[in-house]
GROMACS .gro file of C-alpha atoms in nm:
model
  377
    1MET     CA    1   1.923  17.931  16.668
    2GLN     CA    2   1.625  18.062  16.858
    3ILE     CA    3   1.672  18.287  17.157
    4PRO     CA    4   1.461  18.163  17.448
    5ILE     CA    5   1.165  18.378  17.535
    6LEU     CA    6   1.189  18.515  17.886
    7HIS     CA    7   0.876  18.530  18.099
    8SER     CA    8   0.838  18.692  18.439
    9THR     CA    9   0.771  18.437  18.709
   10ALA     CA   10   0.720  18.660  19.010
   11CYS     CA   11   0.606  19.007  18.911
   12GLY     CA   12   0.409  19.052  19.234
   13ARG     CA   13   0.160  18.860  19.440
   14ALA     CA   14  -0.177  18.982  19.549
   15GLU     CA   15  -0.136  18.818  19.888
   16GLY     CA   16   0.223  18.941  19.944
   17ASP     CA   17   0.320  19.277  20.081
   18ILE     CA   18   0.385  19.570  19.850
   19ALA     CA   19   0.758  19.584  19.919
   20LEU     CA   20   0.802  19.220  19.815
   21GLY     CA   21   0.609  19.284  19.497
   22ARG     CA   22   0.827  19.585  19.412
   23ARG     CA   23   1.149  19.392  19.477
   24GLU     CA   24   1.052  19.095  19.259
   25ILE     CA   25   0.931  19.321  18.981
   26ALA     CA   26   1.269  19.498  18.979
   27GLN     CA   27   1.456  19.168  18.967
   28GLU     CA   28   1.263  19.029  18.675
   29GLY     CA   29   1.289  19.347  18.468
   30GLU     CA   30   0.967  19.279  18.275
   31VAL     CA   31   0.772  19.583  18.401
   32SER     CA   32   0.849  19.946  18.344
   33ALA     CA   33   0.982  20.173  18.617
   34ARG     CA   34   0.631  20.300  18.688
   35ALA     CA   35   0.554  19.963  18.845
   36LEU     CA   36   0.809  20.031  19.117
   37ARG     CA   37   0.601  20.312  19.266
   38PRO     CA   38   0.386  20.226  19.572
   39ARG     CA   39   0.058  20.078  19.460
   40GLY     CA   40  -0.226  19.883  19.609
   41ARG     CA   41  -0.247  19.506  19.619
   42ALA     CA   42  -0.502  19.493  19.339
   43THR     CA   43  -0.281  19.700  19.107
   44VAL     CA   44   0.020  19.476  19.172
   45ALA     CA   45  -0.187  19.163  19.105
   46ALA     CA   46  -0.323  19.307  18.781
   47ARG     CA   47   0.027  19.388  18.660
   48ALA     CA   48   0.138  19.039  18.752
   49ARG     CA   49  -0.141  18.883  18.541
   50ARG     CA   50  -0.051  19.106  18.242
   51CYS     CA   51   0.319  19.025  18.281
   52HIS     CA   52   0.255  18.649  18.279
   53THR     CA   53   0.046  18.668  17.963
   54ARG     CA   54   0.277  18.907  17.776
   55ALA     CA   55   0.533  18.732  17.552
   56ARG     CA   56   0.815  18.891  17.364
   57PRO     CA   57   0.836  18.799  16.997
   58ALA     CA   58   1.094  18.530  16.932
   59THR     CA   59   1.407  18.637  16.745
   60ARG     CA   60   1.583  18.410  16.503
   61LEU     CA   61   1.951  18.442  16.430
   62SER     CA   62   2.082  18.330  16.095
   63LEU     CA   63   2.431  18.332  15.951
   64CYS     CA   64   2.459  18.588  15.675
   65PRO     CA   65   2.631  18.439  15.370
   66HIS     CA   66   2.842  18.756  15.345
   67ALA     CA   67   2.978  18.701  15.695
   68VAL     CA   68   3.233  18.458  15.558
   69SER     CA   69   3.582  18.585  15.492
   70GLN     CA   70   3.630  18.789  15.178
   71ASN     CA   71   4.004  18.805  15.118
   72VAL     CA   72   4.148  18.519  15.320
   73SER     CA   73   3.971  18.246  15.504
   74LEU     CA   74   3.833  18.318  15.846
   75GLN     CA   75   4.007  18.008  15.968
   76LEU     CA   76   4.341  18.175  15.896
   77LEU     CA   77   4.226  18.446  16.134
   78HIS     CA   78   4.186  18.177  16.398
   79LEU     CA   79   4.530  18.043  16.315
   80ALA     CA   80   4.682  18.389  16.340
   81GLN     CA   81   4.507  18.470  16.665
   82ARG     CA   82   4.599  18.140  16.829
   83VAL     CA   83   4.972  18.162  16.757
   84ARG     CA   84   5.195  18.150  17.063
   85ALA     CA   85   5.384  18.454  16.943
   86ARG     CA   86   5.728  18.548  17.064
   87ASP     CA   87   5.608  18.904  17.110
   88ALA     CA   88   5.287  19.080  17.209
   89HIS     CA   89   5.168  19.178  16.862
   90VAL     CA   90   4.936  18.881  16.805
   91ALA     CA   91   4.609  18.858  16.996
   92ARG     CA   92   4.473  18.535  17.141
   93ALA     CA   93   4.123  18.409  17.067
   94PRO     CA   94   3.897  18.133  17.197
   95ASP     CA   95   3.927  17.787  17.053
   96PRO     CA   96   3.833  17.800  16.684
   97ALA     CA   97   3.598  17.502  16.729
   98LEU     CA   98   3.356  17.734  16.909
   99GLN     CA   99   3.434  18.066  16.740
  100ALA     CA  100   3.144  18.215  16.547
  101LEU     CA  101   3.184  18.363  16.200
  102SER     CA  102   3.300  18.721  16.158
  103PRO     CA  103   3.415  18.928  15.859
  104ALA     CA  104   3.773  18.906  15.734
  105ALA     CA  105   3.853  19.266  15.828
  106PRO     CA  106   4.006  19.163  16.164
  107LEU     CA  107   4.245  18.929  15.982
  108ARG     CA  108   4.349  19.196  15.733
  109ALA     CA  109   4.411  19.442  16.015
  110LEU     CA  110   4.604  19.187  16.221
  111VAL     CA  111   4.826  19.079  15.931
  112ALA     CA  112   4.886  19.439  15.820
  113GLU     CA  113   4.988  19.537  16.173
  114ARG     CA  114   5.209  19.231  16.199
  115ALA     CA  115   5.381  19.324  15.871
  116ARG     CA  116   5.419  19.687  15.976
  117VAL     CA  117   5.582  19.599  16.308
  118GLY     CA  118   5.787  19.291  16.219
  119GLY     CA  119   5.797  19.280  15.841
  120LEU     CA  120   5.695  18.998  15.609
  121GLY     CA  121   5.915  18.758  15.805
  122ALA     CA  122   5.686  18.799  16.106
  123VAL     CA  123   5.384  18.733  15.883
  124PHE     CA  124   5.545  18.418  15.740
  125ALA     CA  125   5.622  18.298  16.094
  126LEU     CA  126   5.250  18.289  16.176
  127GLY     CA  127   5.250  17.941  16.021
  128ASP     CA  128   5.472  17.824  16.307
  129GLY     CA  129   5.172  17.865  16.534
  130LEU     CA  130   5.008  17.552  16.391
  131ASP     CA  131   5.183  17.346  16.654
  132ALA     CA  132   5.017  17.552  16.927
  133LEU     CA  133   4.663  17.496  16.799
  134THR     CA  134   4.405  17.253  16.923
  135PHE     CA  135   4.138  17.076  16.719
  136SER     CA  136   3.922  17.268  16.474
  137PRO     CA  137   3.721  17.135  16.176
  138THR     CA  138   3.933  17.324  15.921
  139LEU     CA  139   4.267  17.225  16.071
  140TYR     CA  140   4.155  16.862  16.084
  141LEU     CA  141   4.058  16.873  15.718
  142LEU     CA  142   4.393  17.018  15.609
  143GLU     CA  143   4.610  16.800  15.830
  144SER     CA  144   4.436  16.480  15.721
  145ALA     CA  145   4.529  16.536  15.354
  146ALA     CA  146   4.718  16.234  15.226
  147SER     CA  147   4.923  16.417  14.960
  148VAL     CA  148   5.031  16.763  14.851
  149ALA     CA  149   4.781  16.752  14.565
  150GLN     CA  150   4.498  16.669  14.804
  151LEU     CA  151   4.607  16.948  15.039
  152ALA     CA  152   4.595  17.199  14.752
  153HIS     CA  153   4.256  17.068  14.633
  154ARG     CA  154   4.110  17.091  14.982
  155TRP     CA  155   4.246  17.441  15.033
  156SER     CA  156   4.087  17.556  14.707
  157ALA     CA  157   3.758  17.382  14.790
  158LEU     CA  158   3.747  17.555  15.129
  159GLU     CA  159   3.804  17.894  14.967
  160ARG     CA  160   3.521  17.831  14.722
  161ALA     CA  161   3.290  17.717  15.003
  162TRP     CA  162   3.365  18.032  15.203
  163GLY     CA  163   3.332  18.268  14.907
  164VAL     CA  164   3.692  18.393  14.926
  165ARG     CA  165   3.753  18.671  14.676
  166HIS     CA  166   4.127  18.639  14.612
  167GLN     CA  167   4.125  18.263  14.562
  168THR     CA  168   4.455  18.078  14.558
  169TRP     CA  169   4.577  17.912  14.239
  170PHE     CA  170   4.795  17.602  14.278
  171ALA     CA  171   5.015  17.404  14.041
  172LEU     CA  172   5.239  17.107  14.118
  173ASP     CA  173   5.585  17.141  13.966
  174GLY     CA  174   5.699  16.782  13.938
  175ALA     CA  175   5.717  16.578  14.256
  176GLY     CA  176   5.909  16.831  14.463
  177ALA     CA  177   5.750  17.174  14.436
  178LEU     CA  178   5.418  17.355  14.467
  179GLU     CA  179   5.348  17.693  14.309
  180LEU     CA  180   5.071  17.924  14.428
  181ALA     CA  181   4.934  18.267  14.353
  182ALA     CA  182   4.645  18.476  14.479
  183GLN     CA  183   4.409  18.550  14.193
  184PRO     CA  184   4.307  18.913  14.130
  185TYR     CA  185   3.954  19.015  14.223
  186ALA     CA  186   3.774  19.296  14.041
  187GLY     CA  187   4.108  19.401  13.893
  188ALA     CA  188   4.279  19.434  14.233
  189LEU     CA  189   4.574  19.225  14.343
  190ALA     CA  190   4.584  19.060  14.683
  191PRO     CA  191   4.817  19.226  14.938
  192ALA     CA  192   5.162  19.071  14.954
  193SER     CA  193   5.119  19.011  15.327
  194GLN     CA  194   4.814  18.792  15.259
  195THR     CA  195   4.999  18.572  15.010
  196VAL     CA  196   5.301  18.545  15.239
  197MET     CA  197   5.082  18.440  15.532
  198ILE     CA  198   4.910  18.168  15.326
  199THR     CA  199   5.253  18.049  15.213
  200GLY     CA  200   5.372  18.031  15.574
  201VAL     CA  201   5.073  17.822  15.678
  202LEU     CA  202   5.113  17.589  15.380
  203ALA     CA  203   5.486  17.554  15.456
  204ALA     CA  204   5.400  17.448  15.812
  205LEU     CA  205   5.147  17.195  15.680
  206LEU     CA  206   5.402  17.056  15.433
  207ARG     CA  207   5.660  17.015  15.709
  208ARG     CA  208   5.400  16.829  15.911
  209MET     CA  209   5.344  16.599  15.612
  210GLY     CA  210   5.715  16.515  15.616
  211HIS     CA  211   5.856  16.748  15.348
  212GLY     CA  212   6.189  16.881  15.477
  213GLU     CA  213   6.441  17.141  15.362
  214LEU     CA  214   6.166  17.363  15.228
  215VAL     CA  215   6.275  17.658  15.018
  216VAL     CA  216   6.027  17.941  14.954
  217ALA     CA  217   6.085  18.165  14.654
  218ALA     CA  218   5.887  18.447  14.495
  219ARG     CA  219   5.873  18.587  14.145
  220ALA     CA  220   5.766  18.935  14.042
  221ALA     CA  221   5.594  19.019  13.714
  222ARG     CA  222   5.928  19.059  13.542
  223GLY     CA  223   6.218  18.882  13.704
  224PRO     CA  224   6.361  18.552  13.822
  225TRP     CA  225   6.268  18.348  14.130
  226ARG     CA  226   6.404  18.505  14.447
  227GLU     CA  227   6.459  18.299  14.760
  228LEU     CA  228   6.265  18.425  15.062
  229ALA     CA  229   6.276  18.149  15.325
  230CYS     CA  230   6.435  17.817  15.409
  231ASP     CA  231   6.224  17.589  15.625
  232ALA     CA  232   6.088  17.818  15.899
  233HIS     CA  233   6.360  18.085  15.862
  234TRP     CA  234   6.280  18.402  15.671
  235LEU     CA  235   6.570  18.521  15.451
  236GLY     CA  236   6.396  18.785  15.244
  237PRO     CA  237   6.347  19.157  15.302
  238ALA     CA  238   6.098  19.308  15.544
  239SER     CA  239   5.888  19.428  15.251
  240LEU     CA  240   5.870  19.368  14.878
  241ALA     CA  241   5.901  19.655  14.636
  242GLU     CA  242   5.672  19.476  14.389
  243PRO     CA  243   5.396  19.231  14.484
  244PRO     CA  244   5.485  18.876  14.380
  245VAL     CA  245   5.282  18.718  14.104
  246ALA     CA  246   5.366  18.369  14.228
  247LEU     CA  247   5.537  18.188  14.514
  248ARG     CA  248   5.701  17.848  14.508
  249LEU     CA  249   5.755  17.593  14.786
  250ALA     CA  250   6.016  17.331  14.699
  251TRP     CA  251   6.137  17.043  14.918
  252SER     CA  252   6.432  16.813  14.879
  253ARG     CA  253   6.410  16.574  15.173
  254ARG     CA  254   6.146  16.347  15.316
  255THR     CA  255   6.111  16.315  15.693
  256ALA     CA  256   5.875  16.119  15.915
  257PRO     CA  257   5.530  16.277  15.889
  258ALA     CA  258   5.310  16.353  16.185
  259PRO     CA  259   5.114  16.042  16.286
  260SER     CA  260   4.771  16.185  16.206
  261ALA     CA  261   4.558  16.496  16.216
  262ARG     CA  262   4.544  16.625  16.568
  263GLN     CA  263   4.231  16.576  16.772
  264THR     CA  264   4.350  16.727  17.101
  265LEU     CA  265   4.119  16.986  17.255
  266HIS     CA  266   4.365  17.121  17.511
  267PRO     CA  267   4.741  17.177  17.497
  268PRO     CA  268   4.968  16.975  17.729
  269SER     CA  269   4.943  17.112  18.079
  270ALA     CA  270   5.008  17.044  18.445
  271ALA     CA  271   4.858  16.740  18.610
  272ASP     CA  272   4.621  16.952  18.819
  273ASP     CA  273   4.480  17.142  18.521
  274PRO     CA  274   4.100  17.134  18.565
  275VAL     CA  275   4.036  17.160  18.190
  276ALA     CA  276   4.255  16.858  18.116
  277ALA     CA  277   4.098  16.659  18.401
  278THR     CA  278   3.745  16.742  18.283
  279LEU     CA  279   3.824  16.651  17.921
  280ALA     CA  280   3.980  16.325  18.038
  281ALA     CA  281   3.663  16.238  18.230
  282ILE     CA  282   3.449  16.311  17.923
  283ALA     CA  283   3.683  16.109  17.699
  284ARG     CA  284   3.633  15.800  17.916
  285GLU     CA  285   3.259  15.810  17.836
  286PRO     CA  286   3.225  16.051  17.541
  287HIS     CA  287   2.863  15.963  17.466
  288ALA     CA  288   2.733  15.999  17.822
  289PRO     CA  289   2.486  16.284  17.891
  290TRP     CA  290   2.735  16.481  18.098
  291THR     CA  291   2.613  16.745  18.342
  292PRO     CA  292   2.815  16.973  18.573
  293GLN     CA  293   2.712  16.751  18.864
  294GLY     CA  294   2.828  16.436  18.685
  295LEU     CA  295   3.161  16.590  18.586
  296ALA     CA  296   3.218  16.719  18.937
  297HIS     CA  297   3.162  16.368  19.071
  298ALA     CA  298   3.391  16.217  18.804
  299THR     CA  299   3.671  16.462  18.892
  300ARG     CA  300   3.614  16.422  19.267
  301GLN     CA  301   3.526  16.777  19.360
  302SER     CA  302   3.220  16.982  19.430
  303VAL     CA  303   3.021  17.149  19.157
  304ARG     CA  304   3.111  17.495  19.285
  305THR     CA  305   3.482  17.410  19.296
  306LEU     CA  306   3.472  17.271  18.941
  307GLN     CA  307   3.286  17.575  18.813
  308ARG     CA  308   3.525  17.814  18.984
  309ARG     CA  309   3.837  17.639  18.853
  310LEU     CA  310   3.707  17.615  18.499
  311ALA     CA  311   3.596  17.979  18.506
  312ALA     CA  312   3.956  18.073  18.584
  313HIS     CA  313   4.042  17.916  18.245
  314GLY     CA  314   3.757  18.092  18.066
  315THR     CA  315   3.534  17.791  18.011
  316THR     CA  316   3.259  17.579  18.166
  317ALA     CA  317   3.185  17.209  18.202
  318SER     CA  318   2.904  17.233  17.947
  319ALA     CA  319   3.131  17.408  17.695
  320LEU     CA  320   3.392  17.134  17.726
  321ALA     CA  321   3.130  16.866  17.671
  322ARG     CA  322   3.013  17.050  17.358
  323ARG     CA  323   3.370  17.066  17.227
  324VAL     CA  324   3.410  16.691  17.262
  325ARG     CA  325   3.078  16.630  17.086
  326MET     CA  326   3.172  16.868  16.803
  327ARG     CA  327   3.512  16.704  16.753
  328ASP     CA  328   3.368  16.352  16.740
  329ALA     CA  329   3.087  16.459  16.507
  330THR     CA  330   3.336  16.638  16.279
  331VAL     CA  331   3.551  16.325  16.245
  332ALA     CA  332   3.239  16.119  16.169
  333ILE     CA  333   3.116  16.367  15.905
  334ALA     CA  334   3.455  16.382  15.733
  335GLY     CA  335   3.528  16.011  15.741
  336SER     CA  336   3.196  15.845  15.670
  337LEU     CA  337   2.873  15.867  15.474
  338ARG     CA  338   2.651  15.816  15.778
  339PRO     CA  339   2.331  16.023  15.773
  340LEU     CA  340   2.349  16.346  15.971
  341THR     CA  341   2.055  16.238  16.184
  342GLU     CA  342   2.241  15.926  16.291
  343ILE     CA  343   2.557  16.126  16.371
  344ALA     CA  344   2.358  16.384  16.563
  345HIS     CA  345   2.193  16.126  16.786
  346ALA     CA  346   2.518  15.934  16.831
  347TYR     CA  347   2.710  16.235  16.960
  348GLY     CA  348   2.460  16.410  17.181
  349PHE     CA  349   2.286  16.658  16.948
  350SER     CA  350   1.910  16.682  16.962
  351ASP     CA  351   1.862  16.638  16.587
  352ALA     CA  352   2.028  16.699  16.250
  353ALA     CA  353   1.925  17.065  16.250
  354HIS     CA  354   2.091  17.120  16.588
  355LEU     CA  355   2.411  16.958  16.459
  356ALA     CA  356   2.402  17.165  16.141
  357ARG     CA  357   2.371  17.493  16.335
  358GLU     CA  358   2.655  17.409  16.571
  359PHE     CA  359   2.873  17.279  16.291
  360ARG     CA  360   2.822  17.582  16.070
  361ALA     CA  361   2.918  17.811  16.356
  362ALA     CA  362   3.238  17.610  16.408
  363SER     CA  363   3.347  17.560  16.048
  364GLY     CA  364   3.181  17.828  15.837
  365MET     CA  365   2.992  17.581  15.618
  366PRO     CA  366   2.710  17.326  15.647
  367PRO     CA  367   2.803  16.963  15.718
  368SER     CA  368   2.720  16.857  15.361
  369ALA     CA  369   2.969  17.107  15.215
  370TYR     CA  370   3.234  17.003  15.467
  371ARG     CA  371   3.186  16.638  15.376
  372ALA     CA  372   3.219  16.723  15.007
  373VAL     CA  373   3.551  16.899  15.074
  374ALA     CA  374   3.671  16.606  15.284
  375ARG     CA  375   3.604  16.371  14.992
  376THR     CA  376   3.809  16.589  14.756
  377ARG     CA  377   4.095  16.380  14.615
   0.00000   0.00000   0.00000
């Protein structure tokens, strides 16, 4: 992404008065404080000419490959932050579809604090927050898995794509159980809270797939399986004396699965919610070149009123339009082999490079890697 170069447009005019020249120079901020001292018309004009011809060097931002999560996926950080917690110990974050990459340290700190305050049961309960989330590329990929084996394969593929250190090992135990363990990295074991959180998220995904009466058990290095949770209810201790070497999710009943992976961008809300009304207007014509003026007209209000009401919800009309474009492009990338250039033009991106930048910021990987994970069987 290239930061636009800012040029001064009114650093002073030779024919204007000196006070006007000083005021415009101060507003533009392109000239040093010395330019604010009283000067003659010729001096102001000369500074204006220099200011118009002076250009700042462009700065390019690139995503560092080490900015991906190191112990657990960054997307789990989004899941943890978006949970509608029953207490005040979990922070809220913007929608993960627009969240930029950051190191995994915030997730480790959040999970450790959660475990310290509420025990491992509170960490396991973070998986319950899946129902409170809106669309994100990672959540769509996991929820669209057609089987437990595909879910495990996609989870592992995502960890490899993100460069996760303590990668998760999976093994199907017959047709009714899934075993998992966090692999050591550089001789160090993963924290128990990390493994318990991943287990809680996977348990929530399995319940969504229609696997009921889930029983979660853990096994230490020397010892039998010990039951920790049943469905969403934690039965184990607040902490484990010895880190588990493996955990096991077993189910004994099939229920009706969720109809499909969620694509909602906003949780259910009141009828006068401006975000819901704006998203509904965009959904009626998702490929239209929406502008704030067009959305204001579609929602029957002035531009200023729309901007003010959306600002109260921490968003803008342009941001909502981008979210719709990103969701539709994500579904197209995951479910088809269409060229990226075609998808970019179909969903309002300027070109394939623009789509790739936006998509990498939303998912943590380039579109080609995401498509490869989506095709994992």
